[in-house]
Coordinates of C-alpha atoms in Angstrom, one line a residue:
Chain A
X27 CA -14.2 -13.3 12.8
X28 CA -15.7 -14.7 15.9
X29 CA -18.3 -16.3 14.0
X30 CA -16.1 -18.7 12.2
X31 CA -15.1 -20.3 15.6
X32 CA -18.6 -20.3 17.2
X33 CA -20.6 -21.9 14.6
X34 CA -17.8 -23.3 12.5
X35 CA -16.2 -25.7 15.0
X36 CA -17.3 -28.7 12.7
X37 CA -14.9 -28.2 9.8
X38 CA -16.6 -28.4 6.4
X39 CA -14.6 -31.2 4.8
X40 CA -16.0 -30.6 1.3
X41 CA -14.9 -27.0 1.4
X42 CA -11.4 -28.0 2.5
X43 CA -10.9 -30.4 -0.1
X44 CA -12.1 -28.1 -2.7
X45 CA -9.6 -25.4 -1.5
X46 CA -6.8 -27.9 -1.7
X47 CA -7.5 -29.0 -5.1
X48 CA -5.8 -26.4 -6.9
X49 CA -2.5 -26.3 -5.0
X50 CA -2.7 -30.2 -5.2
X51 CA -2.9 -30.0 -9.0
X52 CA 0.1 -27.5 -9.1
X53 CA 2.3 -29.7 -6.9
X54 CA 1.6 -32.8 -8.7
X55 CA 2.6 -31.1 -12.1
X56 CA 5.6 -29.8 -10.2
X57 CA 6.6 -33.3 -9.2
X58 CA 5.7 -34.9 -12.4
X59 CA 8.1 -32.4 -14.3
X60 CA 11.0 -34.0 -12.2
X61 CA 9.8 -37.6 -12.0
X62 CA 9.5 -37.8 -15.7
X63 CA 12.5 -35.6 -16.4
X64 CA 10.5 -33.3 -18.7
X65 CA 13.0 -30.6 -18.4
X66 CA 16.8 -30.2 -17.4
X67 CA 16.6 -26.4 -16.7
X68 CA 18.4 -25.2 -13.5
X69 CA 15.4 -23.2 -12.9
X70 CA 13.3 -26.3 -12.0
X71 CA 14.3 -27.9 -8.8
X72 CA 12.4 -30.6 -7.1
X73 CA 10.3 -29.8 -4.2
X74 CA 12.5 -32.0 -1.9
X75 CA 15.4 -29.8 -2.9
X76 CA 13.7 -26.8 -1.4
X77 CA 13.2 -28.7 2.0
X78 CA 16.8 -29.8 1.9
X79 CA 17.9 -26.3 1.5
X80 CA 15.6 -25.1 4.3
X81 CA 17.2 -27.8 6.6
X82 CA 20.7 -27.0 5.7
X83 CA 20.4 -23.1 6.1
X84 CA 18.8 -23.4 9.5
X85 CA 21.4 -25.8 10.5
X86 CA 24.2 -23.5 9.6
X87 CA 22.1 -20.6 11.3
X88 CA 22.2 -18.5 8.1
X89 CA 18.4 -18.7 7.9
X90 CA 17.8 -17.5 11.5
X91 CA 20.3 -14.7 11.2
X92 CA 18.7 -13.6 8.1
X93 CA 15.3 -13.8 9.5
X94 CA 16.4 -12.1 12.9
X95 CA 18.1 -9.2 11.0
X96 CA 15.0 -8.5 8.9
X97 CA 12.7 -8.7 11.7
X98 CA 15.0 -6.5 13.9
X99 CA 14.9 -3.9 11.2
X100 CA 11.3 -4.1 10.4
X101 CA 10.2 -3.6 13.9
X102 CA 12.7 -0.8 14.5
X103 CA 11.5 1.1 11.5
X104 CA 7.8 0.4 12.3
X105 CA 8.1 1.5 15.8
X106 CA 10.0 4.6 14.9
X107 CA 7.8 5.6 12.0
X108 CA 4.4 4.8 13.6
X109 CA 5.4 6.8 16.9
X110 CA 6.2 9.7 14.9
X111 CA 3.4 9.3 12.6
X112 CA 1.0 9.1 15.7
X113 CA 2.3 12.2 17.3
X114 CA 2.1 14.4 14.1
X115 CA -1.4 12.7 13.4
X116 CA -2.7 13.9 16.7
X117 CA -1.1 17.4 16.3
X118 CA -2.7 17.8 12.9
X119 CA -6.0 16.4 14.1
X120 CA -6.3 18.8 17.2
X121 CA -5.3 21.9 15.4
X122 CA -7.0 23.2 12.2
X123 CA -4.3 25.6 11.7
X124 CA -1.5 22.9 11.7
X125 CA -3.8 21.0 9.4
X126 CA -4.0 23.8 7.0
X127 CA -0.2 24.6 7.1
X128 CA 1.2 21.2 6.9
X129 CA -1.7 18.8 5.6
X130 CA -1.3 19.8 1.9
X131 CA 2.3 19.2 1.9
X132 CA 2.1 16.0 3.5
X133 CA -0.6 14.8 1.0
X134 CA 1.6 15.9 -1.8
X135 CA 4.8 14.0 -0.6
X136 CA 2.6 10.9 0.0
X137 CA 2.0 10.4 -3.6
X138 CA 5.9 9.8 -4.2
X139 CA 6.1 6.1 -4.8
X140 CA 7.9 4.7 -1.7
X141 CA 10.7 3.1 -3.3
X142 CA 11.7 6.2 -5.1
X143 CA 12.9 7.4 -1.8
X144 CA 15.7 4.6 -1.7
X145 CA 18.3 6.2 -3.9
X146 CA 18.1 9.5 -2.0
X147 CA 18.3 7.9 1.3
X148 CA 21.4 5.9 0.3
X149 CA 23.1 9.1 -0.7
X150 CA 22.1 10.8 2.6
X151 CA 22.3 7.8 5.1
X152 CA 24.7 5.3 3.4
X153 CA 23.8 1.7 2.6
X154 CA 23.8 0.3 6.3
X155 CA 21.2 -0.3 8.8
X156 CA 20.5 3.6 9.6
X157 CA 19.4 4.0 6.0
X158 CA 17.3 0.9 6.1
X159 CA 15.6 2.0 9.4
X160 CA 15.0 5.5 8.1
X161 CA 13.4 4.3 4.9
X162 CA 11.1 1.7 6.9
X163 CA 10.2 4.7 9.3
X164 CA 9.1 6.6 6.2
X165 CA 6.9 3.6 5.0
X166 CA 5.2 3.2 8.3
X167 CA 5.0 7.0 8.9
X168 CA 2.5 7.9 6.1
X169 CA -0.5 5.2 6.9
X170 CA -0.3 6.0 10.8
X171 CA -0.3 9.8 10.4
X172 CA -3.1 9.9 7.9
X173 CA -5.3 7.4 9.7
X174 CA -4.6 9.1 13.1
X175 CA -5.6 12.4 11.6
X176 CA -8.8 11.1 10.1
X177 CA -9.8 9.1 13.2
X178 CA -9.6 12.3 15.2
X179 CA -11.4 14.5 12.7
X180 CA -14.2 11.9 12.6
X181 CA -14.9 11.8 16.4
X182 CA -18.7 12.4 16.6
X183 CA -19.5 15.9 17.8
X184 CA -21.8 14.6 20.4
X185 CA -19.1 12.8 22.1
X186 CA -17.0 16.1 22.3
X187 CA -20.2 17.8 23.8
X188 CA -20.6 15.2 26.4
X189 CA -17.2 15.8 27.4
X190 CA -17.7 19.6 27.5
X191 CA -20.8 19.0 29.7
X192 CA -18.5 17.1 32.2
X193 CA -16.0 20.0 32.0
X194 CA -13.2 17.5 31.1
X195 CA -9.6 19.1 30.9
X196 CA -7.9 19.2 27.5
X197 CA -5.7 16.2 28.7
X198 CA -8.8 14.2 29.9
X199 CA -10.7 15.0 26.7
X200 CA -7.9 13.7 24.7
X201 CA -7.4 10.6 26.9
X202 CA -11.0 9.6 27.5
X203 CA -12.9 10.9 24.6
X204 CA -11.1 11.6 21.5
X205 CA -8.3 8.7 21.3
X206 CA -10.8 6.0 22.3
X207 CA -13.3 7.2 19.6
X208 CA -10.3 7.5 17.0
X209 CA -8.8 4.2 18.0
X210 CA -10.2 1.9 15.3
X211 CA -9.0 4.4 12.6
X212 CA -5.6 4.6 14.3
X213 CA -5.3 0.9 14.5
X214 CA -6.3 0.7 10.9
X215 CA -3.2 3.0 10.2
X216 CA -0.8 0.9 12.4
X217 CA -2.0 -2.1 10.7
X218 CA -1.3 -0.8 7.1
X219 CA 2.0 0.5 8.6
X220 CA 2.9 -2.9 9.7
X221 CA 2.3 -4.3 6.0
X222 CA 4.1 -1.4 4.4
X223 CA 7.0 -2.0 6.7
X224 CA 7.4 -5.5 5.8
X225 CA 7.3 -4.5 2.0
X226 CA 9.6 -1.9 2.6
X227 CA 12.0 -4.2 4.5
X228 CA 12.3 -6.3 1.4
X229 CA 12.7 -3.4 -0.9
X230 CA 15.5 -1.9 1.2
X231 CA 17.4 -5.2 1.4
X232 CA 17.2 -5.4 -2.3
X233 CA 18.4 -2.0 -3.1
X234 CA 20.8 -1.2 -0.1
X235 CA 22.4 -4.4 -0.3
X236 CA 24.9 -4.2 2.5
X237 CA 24.2 -6.5 5.5
X238 CA 22.1 -9.7 5.8
X239 CA 18.5 -10.2 5.7
X240 CA 15.8 -12.3 4.0
X241 CA 15.8 -9.8 0.9
X242 CA 19.6 -10.6 0.7
X243 CA 19.0 -14.0 0.7
X244 CA 16.5 -13.9 -2.1
X245 CA 19.0 -11.6 -4.2
X246 CA 21.8 -14.0 -3.5
X247 CA 19.8 -16.8 -4.7
X248 CA 18.7 -15.3 -7.8
X249 CA 22.4 -14.3 -8.7
X250 CA 23.9 -17.7 -8.2
X251 CA 20.7 -19.3 -10.0
X252 CA 19.6 -21.2 -6.7
X253 CA 16.1 -21.6 -7.3
X254 CA 15.7 -23.6 -4.3
X255 CA 16.8 -20.7 -2.1
X256 CA 14.8 -18.2 -3.9
X257 CA 11.7 -20.3 -3.4
X258 CA 12.5 -21.0 0.3
X259 CA 12.9 -17.1 0.7
X260 CA 9.4 -16.4 -0.8
X261 CA 7.7 -18.9 1.5
X262 CA 9.5 -17.1 4.5
X263 CA 8.5 -13.8 3.2
X264 CA 4.9 -14.9 3.0
X265 CA 4.8 -16.5 6.3
X266 CA 6.3 -13.6 8.2
X267 CA 3.7 -11.3 6.4
X268 CA 1.0 -13.7 7.4
X269 CA 2.1 -13.9 11.0
X270 CA 2.5 -10.0 11.3
X271 CA -0.9 -9.8 9.9
X272 CA -2.3 -12.4 12.6
X273 CA -0.8 -10.7 15.4
X274 CA -2.2 -7.2 14.5
X275 CA -5.7 -8.8 14.1
X276 CA -5.5 -10.5 17.4
X277 CA -4.3 -7.2 19.1
X278 CA -6.9 -5.2 17.3
X279 CA -9.6 -7.6 18.3
X280 CA -8.7 -7.4 22.0
X281 CA -8.1 -3.6 22.0
X282 CA -11.4 -3.0 20.4
X283 CA -13.4 -5.4 22.3
X284 CA -15.2 -2.7 24.3
X285 CA -16.9 -1.7 21.0
X286 CA -19.0 -4.8 21.1
X287 CA -19.4 -7.6 18.7
X288 CA -21.8 -5.7 16.2
X289 CA -18.9 -4.3 14.0
X290 CA -16.9 -7.5 14.2
X291 CA -19.4 -9.1 11.6
X292 CA -18.6 -6.9 8.8
Chain B
X13 CA -2.5 23.8 23.4
X14 CA -4.8 26.3 25.1
X15 CA -8.2 24.7 24.8
X16 CA -8.9 21.2 23.0
X17 CA -11.5 22.2 20.5
X18 CA -11.8 19.7 18.0
X19 CA -11.9 21.6 14.8
X20 CA -15.6 21.0 13.6
X21 CA -17.1 22.6 10.5
X22 CA -18.2 26.1 11.6
X23 CA -21.9 26.5 11.4
X24 CA -22.6 29.5 9.2
X25 CA -25.6 31.0 10.4
X26 CA -24.8 34.6 9.9
X27 CA -23.3 34.3 6.4
X28 CA -24.7 32.3 3.4
X29 CA -23.3 28.8 3.6
X30 CA -21.6 29.1 0.0
X31 CA -19.7 32.4 0.5
X32 CA -18.5 30.8 3.8
X33 CA -17.3 27.7 2.0
X34 CA -15.6 29.8 -0.6
X35 CA -13.9 31.9 2.0
X36 CA -12.8 28.8 3.8
X37 CA -11.2 27.5 0.6
X38 CA -9.4 30.5 0.1
X39 CA -7.9 30.5 3.6
X40 CA -7.0 27.1 3.2
X41 CA -5.3 27.5 0.1
X42 CA -3.4 30.6 1.4
X43 CA -2.2 28.6 4.6
X44 CA -0.9 25.6 2.4
X45 CA 2.1 27.7 1.2
X46 CA 4.2 28.9 4.0
X47 CA 5.3 25.4 5.1
X48 CA 6.6 24.2 1.8
X49 CA 7.9 27.7 1.0
X50 CA 10.0 27.7 4.3
X51 CA 11.2 24.2 3.5
X52 CA 12.5 25.6 0.1
X53 CA 14.0 28.5 1.7
X54 CA 16.0 26.5 4.2
X55 CA 17.0 24.1 1.4
X56 CA 18.1 27.2 -0.7
X57 CA 20.0 28.7 2.3
X58 CA 21.6 25.2 3.2
X59 CA 22.8 24.6 -0.3
X60 CA 23.8 28.6 -0.9
X61 CA 26.1 28.6 2.1
X62 CA 27.3 24.8 1.4
X63 CA 26.3 23.5 4.7
X64 CA 26.3 20.2 2.8
X65 CA 28.2 19.7 -0.4
X66 CA 26.3 20.0 -3.6
X67 CA 26.7 16.2 -4.3
X68 CA 24.5 15.5 -1.3
X69 CA 22.2 18.5 -1.5
X70 CA 22.1 20.4 -4.9
X71 CA 20.5 23.8 -4.8
X72 CA 16.8 24.0 -5.8
X73 CA 17.7 26.1 -8.7
X74 CA 20.1 23.5 -10.2
X75 CA 17.1 20.9 -9.8
X76 CA 14.9 23.2 -11.6
X77 CA 17.4 23.8 -14.4
X78 CA 18.1 20.1 -14.6
X79 CA 14.5 19.4 -15.0
X80 CA 14.2 21.8 -17.9
X81 CA 17.2 20.5 -19.4
X82 CA 15.9 16.9 -19.1
X83 CA 12.4 17.8 -20.8
X84 CA 14.2 19.7 -23.4
X85 CA 16.5 16.9 -24.4
X86 CA 13.5 14.8 -24.5
X87 CA 15.2 12.5 -21.9
X88 CA 12.4 12.9 -19.4
X89 CA 9.4 12.8 -21.6
X90 CA 10.8 9.4 -23.2
X91 CA 11.4 7.8 -20.0
X92 CA 7.9 9.0 -18.6
X93 CA 6.3 7.6 -21.8
X94 CA 8.0 4.3 -21.0
X95 CA 6.9 4.1 -17.4
X96 CA 3.5 5.2 -18.1
X97 CA 3.1 2.6 -20.9
X98 CA 4.1 0.0 -18.3
X99 CA 2.0 0.8 -15.5
X100 CA -1.1 1.1 -17.8
X101 CA -0.6 -2.1 -19.5
X102 CA 0.2 -4.0 -16.4
X103 CA -2.9 -2.3 -14.6
X104 CA -5.1 -3.1 -17.4
X105 CA -4.0 -6.8 -17.6
X106 CA -3.9 -7.2 -13.7
X107 CA -7.2 -5.1 -13.2
X108 CA -9.2 -7.2 -15.6
X109 CA -8.0 -10.4 -14.4
X110 CA -8.8 -9.3 -10.8
X111 CA -12.3 -8.2 -11.7
X112 CA -12.9 -11.4 -13.5
X113 CA -11.6 -13.5 -10.5
X114 CA -13.5 -11.4 -7.8
X115 CA -16.7 -11.5 -9.8
X116 CA -16.5 -15.3 -10.3
X117 CA -15.7 -15.7 -6.6
X118 CA -18.2 -13.3 -5.5
X119 CA -21.2 -14.9 -7.5
X120 CA -20.3 -18.6 -7.2
X121 CA -19.6 -20.3 -3.8
X122 CA -18.3 -23.3 -5.6
X123 CA -15.7 -21.4 -7.5
X124 CA -14.8 -19.5 -4.4
X125 CA -14.1 -22.8 -2.5
X126 CA -11.8 -24.0 -5.2
X127 CA -10.0 -20.5 -5.7
X128 CA -10.0 -18.4 -2.7
X129 CA -7.4 -20.5 -0.6
X130 CA -4.8 -20.4 -3.3
X131 CA -5.5 -16.9 -4.2
X132 CA -4.9 -15.8 -0.3
X133 CA -1.6 -17.8 -0.5
X134 CA -0.3 -15.9 -3.5
X135 CA -1.6 -12.7 -1.9
X136 CA 0.3 -13.3 1.2
X137 CA 3.7 -12.5 -0.3
X138 CA 4.2 -8.9 -1.4
X139 CA 4.6 -8.1 -4.9
X140 CA 8.4 -7.3 -4.6
X141 CA 8.7 -10.7 -3.0
X142 CA 8.0 -12.4 -6.4
X143 CA 10.6 -10.3 -8.0
X144 CA 13.8 -12.6 -7.8
X145 CA 11.7 -15.6 -8.7
X146 CA 10.3 -13.8 -11.9
X147 CA 13.5 -12.4 -12.7
X148 CA 15.1 -16.1 -12.8
X149 CA 11.8 -17.3 -14.8
X150 CA 11.2 -14.6 -17.4
X151 CA 14.5 -12.5 -17.2
X152 CA 14.7 -8.8 -16.9
X153 CA 12.7 -7.8 -20.1
X154 CA 9.5 -6.1 -20.5
X155 CA 7.4 -9.2 -19.5
X156 CA 8.8 -9.1 -16.1
X157 CA 7.5 -5.5 -15.6
X158 CA 4.1 -6.2 -16.9
X159 CA 3.8 -9.5 -14.9
X160 CA 4.9 -7.7 -11.5
X161 CA 2.6 -4.7 -12.1
X162 CA -0.2 -7.0 -13.0
X163 CA 0.2 -8.9 -9.7
X164 CA 0.4 -5.7 -7.8
X165 CA -2.9 -4.5 -9.2
X166 CA -4.5 -8.0 -9.4
X167 CA -4.8 -8.7 -5.7
X168 CA -6.3 -5.7 -4.2
X169 CA -8.8 -5.6 -7.0
X170 CA -9.9 -9.3 -6.9
X171 CA -10.1 -9.1 -3.1
X172 CA -12.2 -5.9 -3.0
X173 CA -14.6 -7.0 -5.7
X174 CA -15.1 -10.5 -3.9
X175 CA -15.9 -8.7 -0.7
X176 CA -18.0 -5.9 -2.3
X177 CA -20.1 -8.5 -4.0
X178 CA -20.2 -10.7 -0.8
X179 CA -21.3 -7.7 1.2
X180 CA -24.3 -6.7 -0.8
X181 CA -27.2 -6.7 1.7
X182 CA -29.7 -9.6 1.6
X183 CA -32.4 -7.0 1.9
X184 CA -31.8 -5.5 -1.5
X185 CA -31.9 -8.9 -3.0
X186 CA -35.0 -9.7 -1.2
X187 CA -36.5 -6.4 -2.7
X188 CA -35.6 -7.5 -6.0
X189 CA -37.2 -11.0 -5.6
X190 CA -40.5 -9.3 -4.6
X191 CA -40.1 -7.2 -8.0
X192 CA -39.3 -10.7 -9.8
X193 CA -36.2 -9.5 -11.3
X194 CA -34.6 -11.7 -13.7
X195 CA -31.0 -13.0 -12.7
X196 CA -29.5 -10.4 -15.2
X197 CA -31.5 -7.6 -13.7
X198 CA -30.7 -8.7 -10.4
X199 CA -27.1 -8.5 -11.1
X200 CA -27.1 -5.3 -13.3
X201 CA -29.5 -3.3 -11.3
X202 CA -28.9 -4.5 -7.7
X203 CA -25.8 -6.5 -7.1
X204 CA -23.1 -4.6 -9.1
X205 CA -24.3 -1.1 -8.3
X206 CA -24.5 -2.1 -4.5
X207 CA -20.8 -3.5 -4.7
X208 CA -19.5 -0.8 -6.9
X209 CA -18.1 1.7 -4.0
X210 CA -16.1 -1.2 -2.7
X211 CA -14.9 -2.5 -6.0
X212 CA -13.8 1.0 -6.9
X213 CA -11.8 1.2 -3.7
X214 CA -10.0 -1.9 -5.0
X215 CA -9.3 -0.2 -8.2
X216 CA -7.9 2.7 -6.5
X217 CA -5.7 0.5 -4.3
X218 CA -4.7 -1.6 -7.4
X219 CA -3.6 1.7 -9.3
X220 CA -1.3 2.8 -6.4
X221 CA 0.1 -0.5 -5.9
X222 CA 0.8 -0.7 -9.6
X223 CA 2.7 2.6 -9.4
X224 CA 4.6 1.4 -6.4
X225 CA 5.6 -2.0 -8.2
X226 CA 6.5 -0.1 -11.3
X227 CA 9.0 2.1 -9.5
X228 CA 10.4 -0.9 -7.5
X229 CA 10.9 -2.9 -10.6
X230 CA 12.4 -0.2 -12.7
X231 CA 14.9 0.6 -9.8
X232 CA 15.9 -3.1 -9.8
X233 CA 15.9 -4.2 -13.3
X234 CA 15.5 -1.7 -16.2
X235 CA 17.6 0.3 -18.5
X236 CA 14.9 2.8 -19.1
X237 CA 11.9 4.6 -17.4
X238 CA 11.6 6.9 -14.3
X239 CA 13.1 4.5 -11.9
X240 CA 16.0 3.9 -14.2
X241 CA 16.7 7.7 -14.2
X242 CA 16.7 7.6 -10.5
X243 CA 19.1 4.9 -10.2
X244 CA 21.4 6.2 -13.0
X245 CA 21.5 9.6 -11.5
X246 CA 22.3 8.2 -8.1
X247 CA 25.3 6.1 -9.7
X248 CA 26.7 9.2 -11.1
X249 CA 26.0 11.1 -7.9
X250 CA 23.8 13.6 -9.9
X251 CA 21.3 14.2 -7.3
X252 CA 19.7 17.0 -9.3
X253 CA 18.6 14.2 -11.8
X254 CA 17.4 11.9 -8.9
X255 CA 15.4 14.8 -7.4
X256 CA 13.8 15.9 -10.8
X257 CA 12.8 12.4 -11.4
X258 CA 11.5 11.9 -7.9
X259 CA 9.4 15.1 -8.2
X260 CA 7.9 13.7 -11.4
X261 CA 7.1 10.2 -9.9
X262 CA 5.3 12.1 -7.2
X263 CA 3.3 14.3 -9.8
X264 CA 2.4 11.2 -11.7
X265 CA 1.2 9.4 -8.5
X266 CA -0.9 12.4 -7.6
X267 CA -2.4 12.6 -11.0
X268 CA -3.4 9.0 -11.3
X269 CA -5.1 9.4 -7.9
X270 CA -6.8 12.6 -8.9
X271 CA -8.2 11.1 -12.2
X272 CA -9.6 8.1 -10.3
X273 CA -11.2 10.3 -7.8
X274 CA -12.9 12.3 -10.4
X275 CA -14.1 9.5 -12.2
X276 CA -15.4 8.1 -8.7
X277 CA -17.3 11.4 -8.3
X278 CA -19.3 10.9 -11.4
X279 CA -19.5 6.9 -11.1
X280 CA -21.0 7.1 -7.7
X281 CA -22.8 10.4 -7.9
X282 CA -26.2 8.4 -7.2
X283 CA -24.8 8.0 -3.8
X284 CA -24.9 11.6 -2.8
X285 CA -27.8 12.7 -4.8
X286 CA -30.1 10.8 -2.4
X287 CA -29.4 13.1 0.5

């Protein structure tokens, strides 16, 4: 999205105002509900209360402990799952025999909705961090393995032939020709894995309830009917997802810079 | 790894291409069996010699007989039906809403200016992030499931529809101008067909996400459905029930995906006919 910063350094005020109209309307309604006392339901808390909760929880450190625990889990599972996925994806991409042997099974297992694994994992690995990291690895594994495989398979034939002409060794061929050509697809998989791992972190924390984390903060808030804490949790979940996405986009942009700008416009 | 030959489609110069493809398919089919069979064998041996207690790993035969029992008693079909109904209702509601929003934002820059930032804000939080909030607002009834599944389907469909319409090449539109198409002709003959592949992509993602959300919500807040069967079996340490239900979850996911792929083949046939 380089075009946005090049030509759009002058912010279009009208568009920003239009974009803010709907949120402003919703916030006004939220505010008015309290100001005029239209409801006394415990479900509705004033906006100020959410802020107070944020300040209180960050002062006691609970917020940071939860966030730290969730992020540590998220990254551990993501790293483990995507590394294994990368290895398996390369193996499947390079060997047609392996692809035929393992590919169909992998494609079938992939169809099992991610969260259905949690009860099984809880029996096999308990409710602690091990189980959560195993589940997160599973979530990160599938997008990486499939995209790595597809990336390698769609390396243009001409590139391989050029490599042959230069009499590259298999290791050179892999490192200099195959992997760079497959990189966009591989990165796509890693990016998806990052999104799925965060989704799975929440799911694991809801369902494997031992320990702390943002998911536990949310569950806790719901059980005690603390709407302020639930809303705060949702904002944090969104913010973390957004930040992870931003980091991935940034790294992707840097890593794939050699491809030139032509693809960046789509 | 003796030599690094990227497996490329073999060029059948000697044999007729069709026969070669058929042969290829047969080989692929034959090769797809050893691996799952080996896993099944290890599972069987591990359970037979009780390397792991049956509460942790029930033998495959037990899972199979449990599966048959669950079908015969009607427990499985009943829960399956409930889950299917939920996912289809939620997917239909969320999908139609997503298409409507996507078309609106794709065709009208003004509507896009007003709606897109808020849409992105909502989309930033994964579906199951909304679950505790929704549980507080609407309880754990049927409404919760439908709303959550709708949200899961809504986001990818709205986003892909919008991007698909945005991405229609201006060259196509210029050609249509040359032919003096009316606005409706332009939309129905040029813009919508050109955007269809990406819109369809969104629909496939939407269905996958809806199925994912269904299982999550049924695991967390339900007293019937496939997800509930899994939780229930887990609580009673009946892993045979859990595994049977997990297999069904996989089979349904597989079937839903296949159905959409088949429709896609028909719907987008014109794309390949040109070549």
